[in-house]
Amino acid sequence: MNAPAYNFAYLDEQTKRMIRRAILKAIAIPGYQVPFASREMPMPYGWGTGGVQVTAAILGPQDVLKVIDQGSDDTTNAISIRKFFAKTAGVATTTSTEEATVIQTRHRIPEASLHANQVLVYQVPIPEPLRFLEPRETETRRMHALAEYGLMHVKLYEDIARFGHIATAYAYPVKVNARYVMDPSPTPKFDNPKMDNCPALQLFGAGREKRIYAIPPHTKVVSLDFEDHPFEPYRFNAPCALCGAENSYLDEIVTDDKGSRMFVCSDTDYCEGRQAAGHHGALSAAPYKDKAQGKAREKANG
Amino acid sequence: MTTIAELPPGFADKVLSAQSTFRSVMDAMARPGSVQRILPMAGTPETMMRGTAAIALTLFDHDTPLWLDARMAESPGVLKWLKFHSGAPVVQDSSIAAFALISDGAALPPFERFALGTNEYPDRSTTVIIQVESLDRGPGFELRGPGIDGAATLQASIKPVDLFERLRCNETLFPRGIDVVLVADDAVAAIPRTTRVLGKGG
Amino acid sequence: MYVAVKGGERAIENAHRLLANARRGDQSVAEVTLDQISEQLGLAVDRVMSEGSLYDRELAALAIKQARGDLIEAIFLVRAFRATLPRFGASEPVDTGAMRVQRRVSSTFKDIPGGQILGPTFDYTHRLLDPSLAEGFVPQAPALAEASTAPTPRVTDILGRDGLIETSPQAEDGASVGDLTREPLNFPADRDLRLQNLARGDEGFLLAMGYSTQRGYGRNHPFAGEIRFGEVEVEFAAEDVGFAVPLGSIELTECQMVNQFKGSASEAPCFTRGYGLAFGQSERKTMSMALVDRALRAHELGEEVGAPAQDEEFIMSHSDNVQATGFVEHLKLPHYVDFQSELGLLRKLRKEFAEASAGANASDAMKEAAE
Ligand SMILES: [Zn+2]
């Protein structure tokens, strides 16, 4: 039987070259979706294969990798992907946003400001922002070519006519460098402003749909809106119950069967960092103990 | 006639050297005008700089048609070295090239001769790699655009001297266009199609 | 007091250990071997090889065992392994005309040179559950004949001699054959890529799509010109050797549908083709594939295009069960960030709606009071 032997960071070198070339084009044409020959990965399509391929193509032994899903390092798919790279590339992993050089994410942008020595890799399910308005690739490609985005504005305006608001709460479309309308991946629109003029490089990988796109650092990213209906990021109006943060995106946690609920930071590293620094919310467990362990850089041993 | 054994070697560690070279090129492309270093070294055929050789080993393969300028093409070692280490097909028609290697910048063909991509597929364009004299001395070029926080200054001694004027075509072509990678020995800088040159300093 | 859930890593490990136990089942029952799967569940192995696009019975059997008999999961395992294999090149086109035929039927001619050969088939069996198969069944020895040395020309070739069917497209010398596992797919796609997509496509999906053409959604008047199953030689032309080197033989099923075509002012009317090819004995798959291949040629043949089976983007984007299952099943991953966002918006809209209707009721009430 052919016993499988895998390369550093799993992908073979030819595949990495192909992905690397696509990444360079993506950076050169901000917001444009570069087609790439996505490979079949050992995890299912829709579970981060695009992000994993991008990460695998950029990752080196000096990198420190953080993987989050829903803002948390401890969600099962984040753990699974982090372990995959710890095993195949032997890289150091961390839960600290600050320490990480490569952050792979699904559905969130960390609360802490990113810095110039970081790359944020997004997992993208449907990269085409126009897909739900026009299912045909040939058509949406033509619309991007002509920068013909009227359909998107019509959709947003129909929302306003019907609901009085733009009824898109996540995967809220943005315009990159005043040219391409881009899907930010299913992040809550709360995170959209973080993409604008971000010091870190942002890379987006859609494995099943075979597209890579990018936002270079310090690039203008504008959420689509109308003068009389300006873009508004949404956040539940409460402080985090654990760390008291008033400016972080919150998860709603149902605490019993009587409708009680609490709101806590979705970014667990941010919340833990604040608690360790002495901030607390109404329901925090003091003193906070888990921190030292949580922050510790885990050197992978496979 | 050179035999394979006499060819300058490729990377000592193919996997990690390619990764590190790619990160330098990626950072250069993501931060136009910034000068990045290429650390891992391979042997280089004459007329090819160390940085160019490393980029070739990192990005070229069977899937990337390659166009060489006359000076590169005429250098006996270059063709064999590229063929052996990358397998990239060398093409005469620059308009189908994925990459172009320019060692004699003064003889750089007009950009229209390269692939500029289409509006549907602007990525189907030639990345032009130009070897230049210096990326830390010479006239200053003030650059703006995505990847640049405000403005960046690139000090470089470049041929053709009107490179940045020629790159103005990117303004009207966008999203089509030409992305340029400048190499001086082990230093690399990139000028993607979104970069605009504002002025030329001293 | 609330403590966020930790220990996801432990949970994953425990779940996987549980899976390993569930896979093995009751350990007092003998473990199934790869040989048993390969020999006794051969059609499952054939399907996994076909849709996994890797001809390796042993690995396919292992995948089926590892996947607990879930064939799409097994196909996924094979595909993920295949993706890591080095590519040395493409084989020479196999010659199905020279197939050592084990089964061969045509619905278009009563008799054909080389004869109709029923071979191992479910056709004409009565689908009655057979208790004798439950255990210890020893089949009667098959009736064997000397393998015929008579040529078995393809039925479509016989029609082709008289120009009654369009000629099979000839490979252009030196033209590269597309490979959608190595190049991103763009539309419109050429037939080589379409056929590759269909060959890897989900049998159930192709069956439904092929069936839909028979029910009028893109009808193309098919006849099963020929279905043949047997062994063919695979050869590889090594550049430095200068001749084709035999790599071995593989089992294939080929289906050629013969379909109607009206002709045009410039072309005499002739039959058209739909083509299906798969590893192993995969008749349902190849017949469905041939129907869909023909349907996808509607545009090329100047037919009206409108049915789902004729829509290249629709078919090619949804035929792959590894892609489909991944994306459908990804819905079980946490989405609470997005959901929270939607929840917030929905609460806001409901509040505004309630306020607006309260306002409207109030003004109605005032109106009534005033009347
Ligand atoms: Zn918090």
Short mmCIF file of N, CA and C in Angstrom, two decimals, chain A residues 4-16 19 39-43 49 52-53 55-57 59 84-90, chain B residues 15, chain C residues 76-85:
data_model
loop_
_atom_site.label_atom_id
_atom_site.label_comp_id
_atom_site.label_asym_id
_atom_site.label_seq_id
_atom_site.Cartn_x
_atom_site.Cartn_y
_atom_site.Cartn_z
N PRO A 4 1.26 7.22 2.77
CA PRO A 4 1.35 8.66 2.49
C PRO A 4 2.50 9.32 3.26
N ALA A 5 3.23 10.23 2.58
CA ALA A 5 4.25 11.04 3.24
C ALA A 5 3.95 12.49 2.86
N TYR A 6 3.87 13.35 3.84
CA TYR A 6 3.42 14.70 3.54
C TYR A 6 4.53 15.72 3.72
N ASN A 7 4.41 16.79 2.94
CA ASN A 7 5.39 17.87 2.92
C ASN A 7 5.19 18.83 4.11
N PHE A 8 6.19 19.71 4.31
CA PHE A 8 6.05 20.78 5.30
C PHE A 8 4.77 21.57 5.00
N ALA A 9 3.96 21.76 6.01
CA ALA A 9 2.67 22.45 5.86
C ALA A 9 1.75 21.75 4.87
N TYR A 10 1.91 20.43 4.76
CA TYR A 10 1.03 19.53 4.02
C TYR A 10 1.10 19.67 2.50
N LEU A 11 0.92 20.88 1.96
CA LEU A 11 0.84 21.01 0.50
C LEU A 11 2.17 20.71 -0.15
N ASP A 12 2.12 20.12 -1.36
CA ASP A 12 3.33 19.90 -2.13
C ASP A 12 3.81 21.24 -2.69
N GLU A 13 5.06 21.29 -3.11
CA GLU A 13 5.66 22.56 -3.52
C GLU A 13 5.03 23.16 -4.77
N GLN A 14 4.61 22.29 -5.68
CA GLN A 14 3.98 22.81 -6.89
C GLN A 14 2.67 23.52 -6.55
N THR A 15 1.93 22.93 -5.66
CA THR A 15 0.68 23.56 -5.22
C THR A 15 0.97 24.88 -4.51
N LYS A 16 1.97 24.88 -3.66
CA LYS A 16 2.31 26.13 -2.96
C LYS A 16 2.69 27.21 -3.97
N ILE A 19 -0.42 28.62 -5.49
CA ILE A 19 -1.17 29.46 -4.54
C ILE A 19 -0.40 30.78 -4.30
N ARG A 39 -6.96 22.67 -4.01
CA ARG A 39 -6.77 21.23 -3.88
C ARG A 39 -7.77 20.62 -2.92
N GLU A 40 -7.90 19.32 -3.05
CA GLU A 40 -8.71 18.61 -2.08
C GLU A 40 -7.90 18.45 -0.81
N MET A 41 -8.38 19.00 0.26
CA MET A 41 -7.64 19.01 1.51
C MET A 41 -8.18 17.90 2.41
N PRO A 42 -7.41 17.57 3.44
CA PRO A 42 -7.91 16.49 4.31
C PRO A 42 -8.97 16.96 5.30
N MET A 43 -9.54 18.14 5.09
CA MET A 43 -10.72 18.52 5.86
C MET A 43 -11.80 18.91 4.86
N THR A 49 -11.02 25.06 4.03
CA THR A 49 -9.98 24.57 3.12
C THR A 49 -9.27 25.71 2.40
N VAL A 52 -6.98 27.36 4.93
CA VAL A 52 -5.90 26.42 5.23
C VAL A 52 -4.87 26.42 4.09
N GLN A 53 -5.34 26.46 2.85
CA GLN A 53 -4.39 26.46 1.73
C GLN A 53 -3.57 27.74 1.69
N THR A 55 -2.90 29.70 4.31
CA THR A 55 -1.97 29.63 5.45
C THR A 55 -0.81 28.69 5.13
N ALA A 56 -1.11 27.54 4.55
CA ALA A 56 -0.06 26.57 4.24
C ALA A 56 0.95 27.15 3.25
N ALA A 57 0.48 28.02 2.36
CA ALA A 57 1.38 28.57 1.34
C ALA A 57 2.26 29.68 1.90
N LEU A 59 3.03 30.02 5.43
CA LEU A 59 3.58 29.70 6.74
C LEU A 59 5.04 29.23 6.68
N PHE A 84 -3.65 20.81 13.02
CA PHE A 84 -3.20 20.39 11.68
C PHE A 84 -1.85 21.05 11.35
N PHE A 85 -1.75 22.34 11.61
CA PHE A 85 -0.50 23.03 11.28
C PHE A 85 0.61 22.75 12.30
N ALA A 86 0.22 22.58 13.55
CA ALA A 86 1.23 22.21 14.54
C ALA A 86 1.86 20.89 14.13
N LYS A 87 1.03 20.00 13.60
CA LYS A 87 1.50 18.67 13.23
C LYS A 87 2.28 18.70 11.91
N THR A 88 1.74 19.38 10.89
CA THR A 88 2.37 19.29 9.57
C THR A 88 3.49 20.29 9.37
N ALA A 89 3.47 21.40 10.12
CA ALA A 89 4.52 22.41 9.92
C ALA A 89 5.36 22.62 11.18
N GLY A 90 4.93 22.05 12.28
CA GLY A 90 5.68 22.20 13.52
C GLY A 90 5.82 23.64 13.98
N VAL B 15 12.15 23.62 0.25
CA VAL B 15 10.87 23.96 0.86
C VAL B 15 10.96 25.24 1.67
N PHE C 76 -14.24 11.06 -0.44
CA PHE C 76 -13.51 12.20 0.11
C PHE C 76 -12.11 11.77 0.58
N LEU C 77 -12.03 10.65 1.29
CA LEU C 77 -10.73 10.16 1.77
C LEU C 77 -9.78 9.89 0.59
N VAL C 78 -10.32 9.26 -0.43
CA VAL C 78 -9.49 8.93 -1.60
C VAL C 78 -9.05 10.22 -2.32
N ARG C 79 -9.97 11.16 -2.46
CA ARG C 79 -9.63 12.42 -3.12
C ARG C 79 -8.53 13.17 -2.38
N ALA C 80 -8.66 13.23 -1.06
CA ALA C 80 -7.66 13.97 -0.27
C ALA C 80 -6.29 13.32 -0.41
N PHE C 81 -6.28 11.99 -0.50
CA PHE C 81 -5.00 11.31 -0.72
C PHE C 81 -4.48 11.58 -2.13
N ARG C 82 -5.37 11.49 -3.10
CA ARG C 82 -4.99 11.72 -4.49
C ARG C 82 -4.36 13.10 -4.69
N ALA C 83 -4.90 14.09 -3.98
CA ALA C 83 -4.42 15.47 -4.15
C ALA C 83 -2.93 15.60 -3.82
N THR C 84 -2.42 14.69 -3.00
CA THR C 84 -1.02 14.82 -2.59
C THR C 84 -0.07 14.04 -3.50
N LEU C 85 -0.62 13.28 -4.46
CA LEU C 85 0.25 12.44 -5.29
C LEU C 85 0.95 13.26 -6.36
#
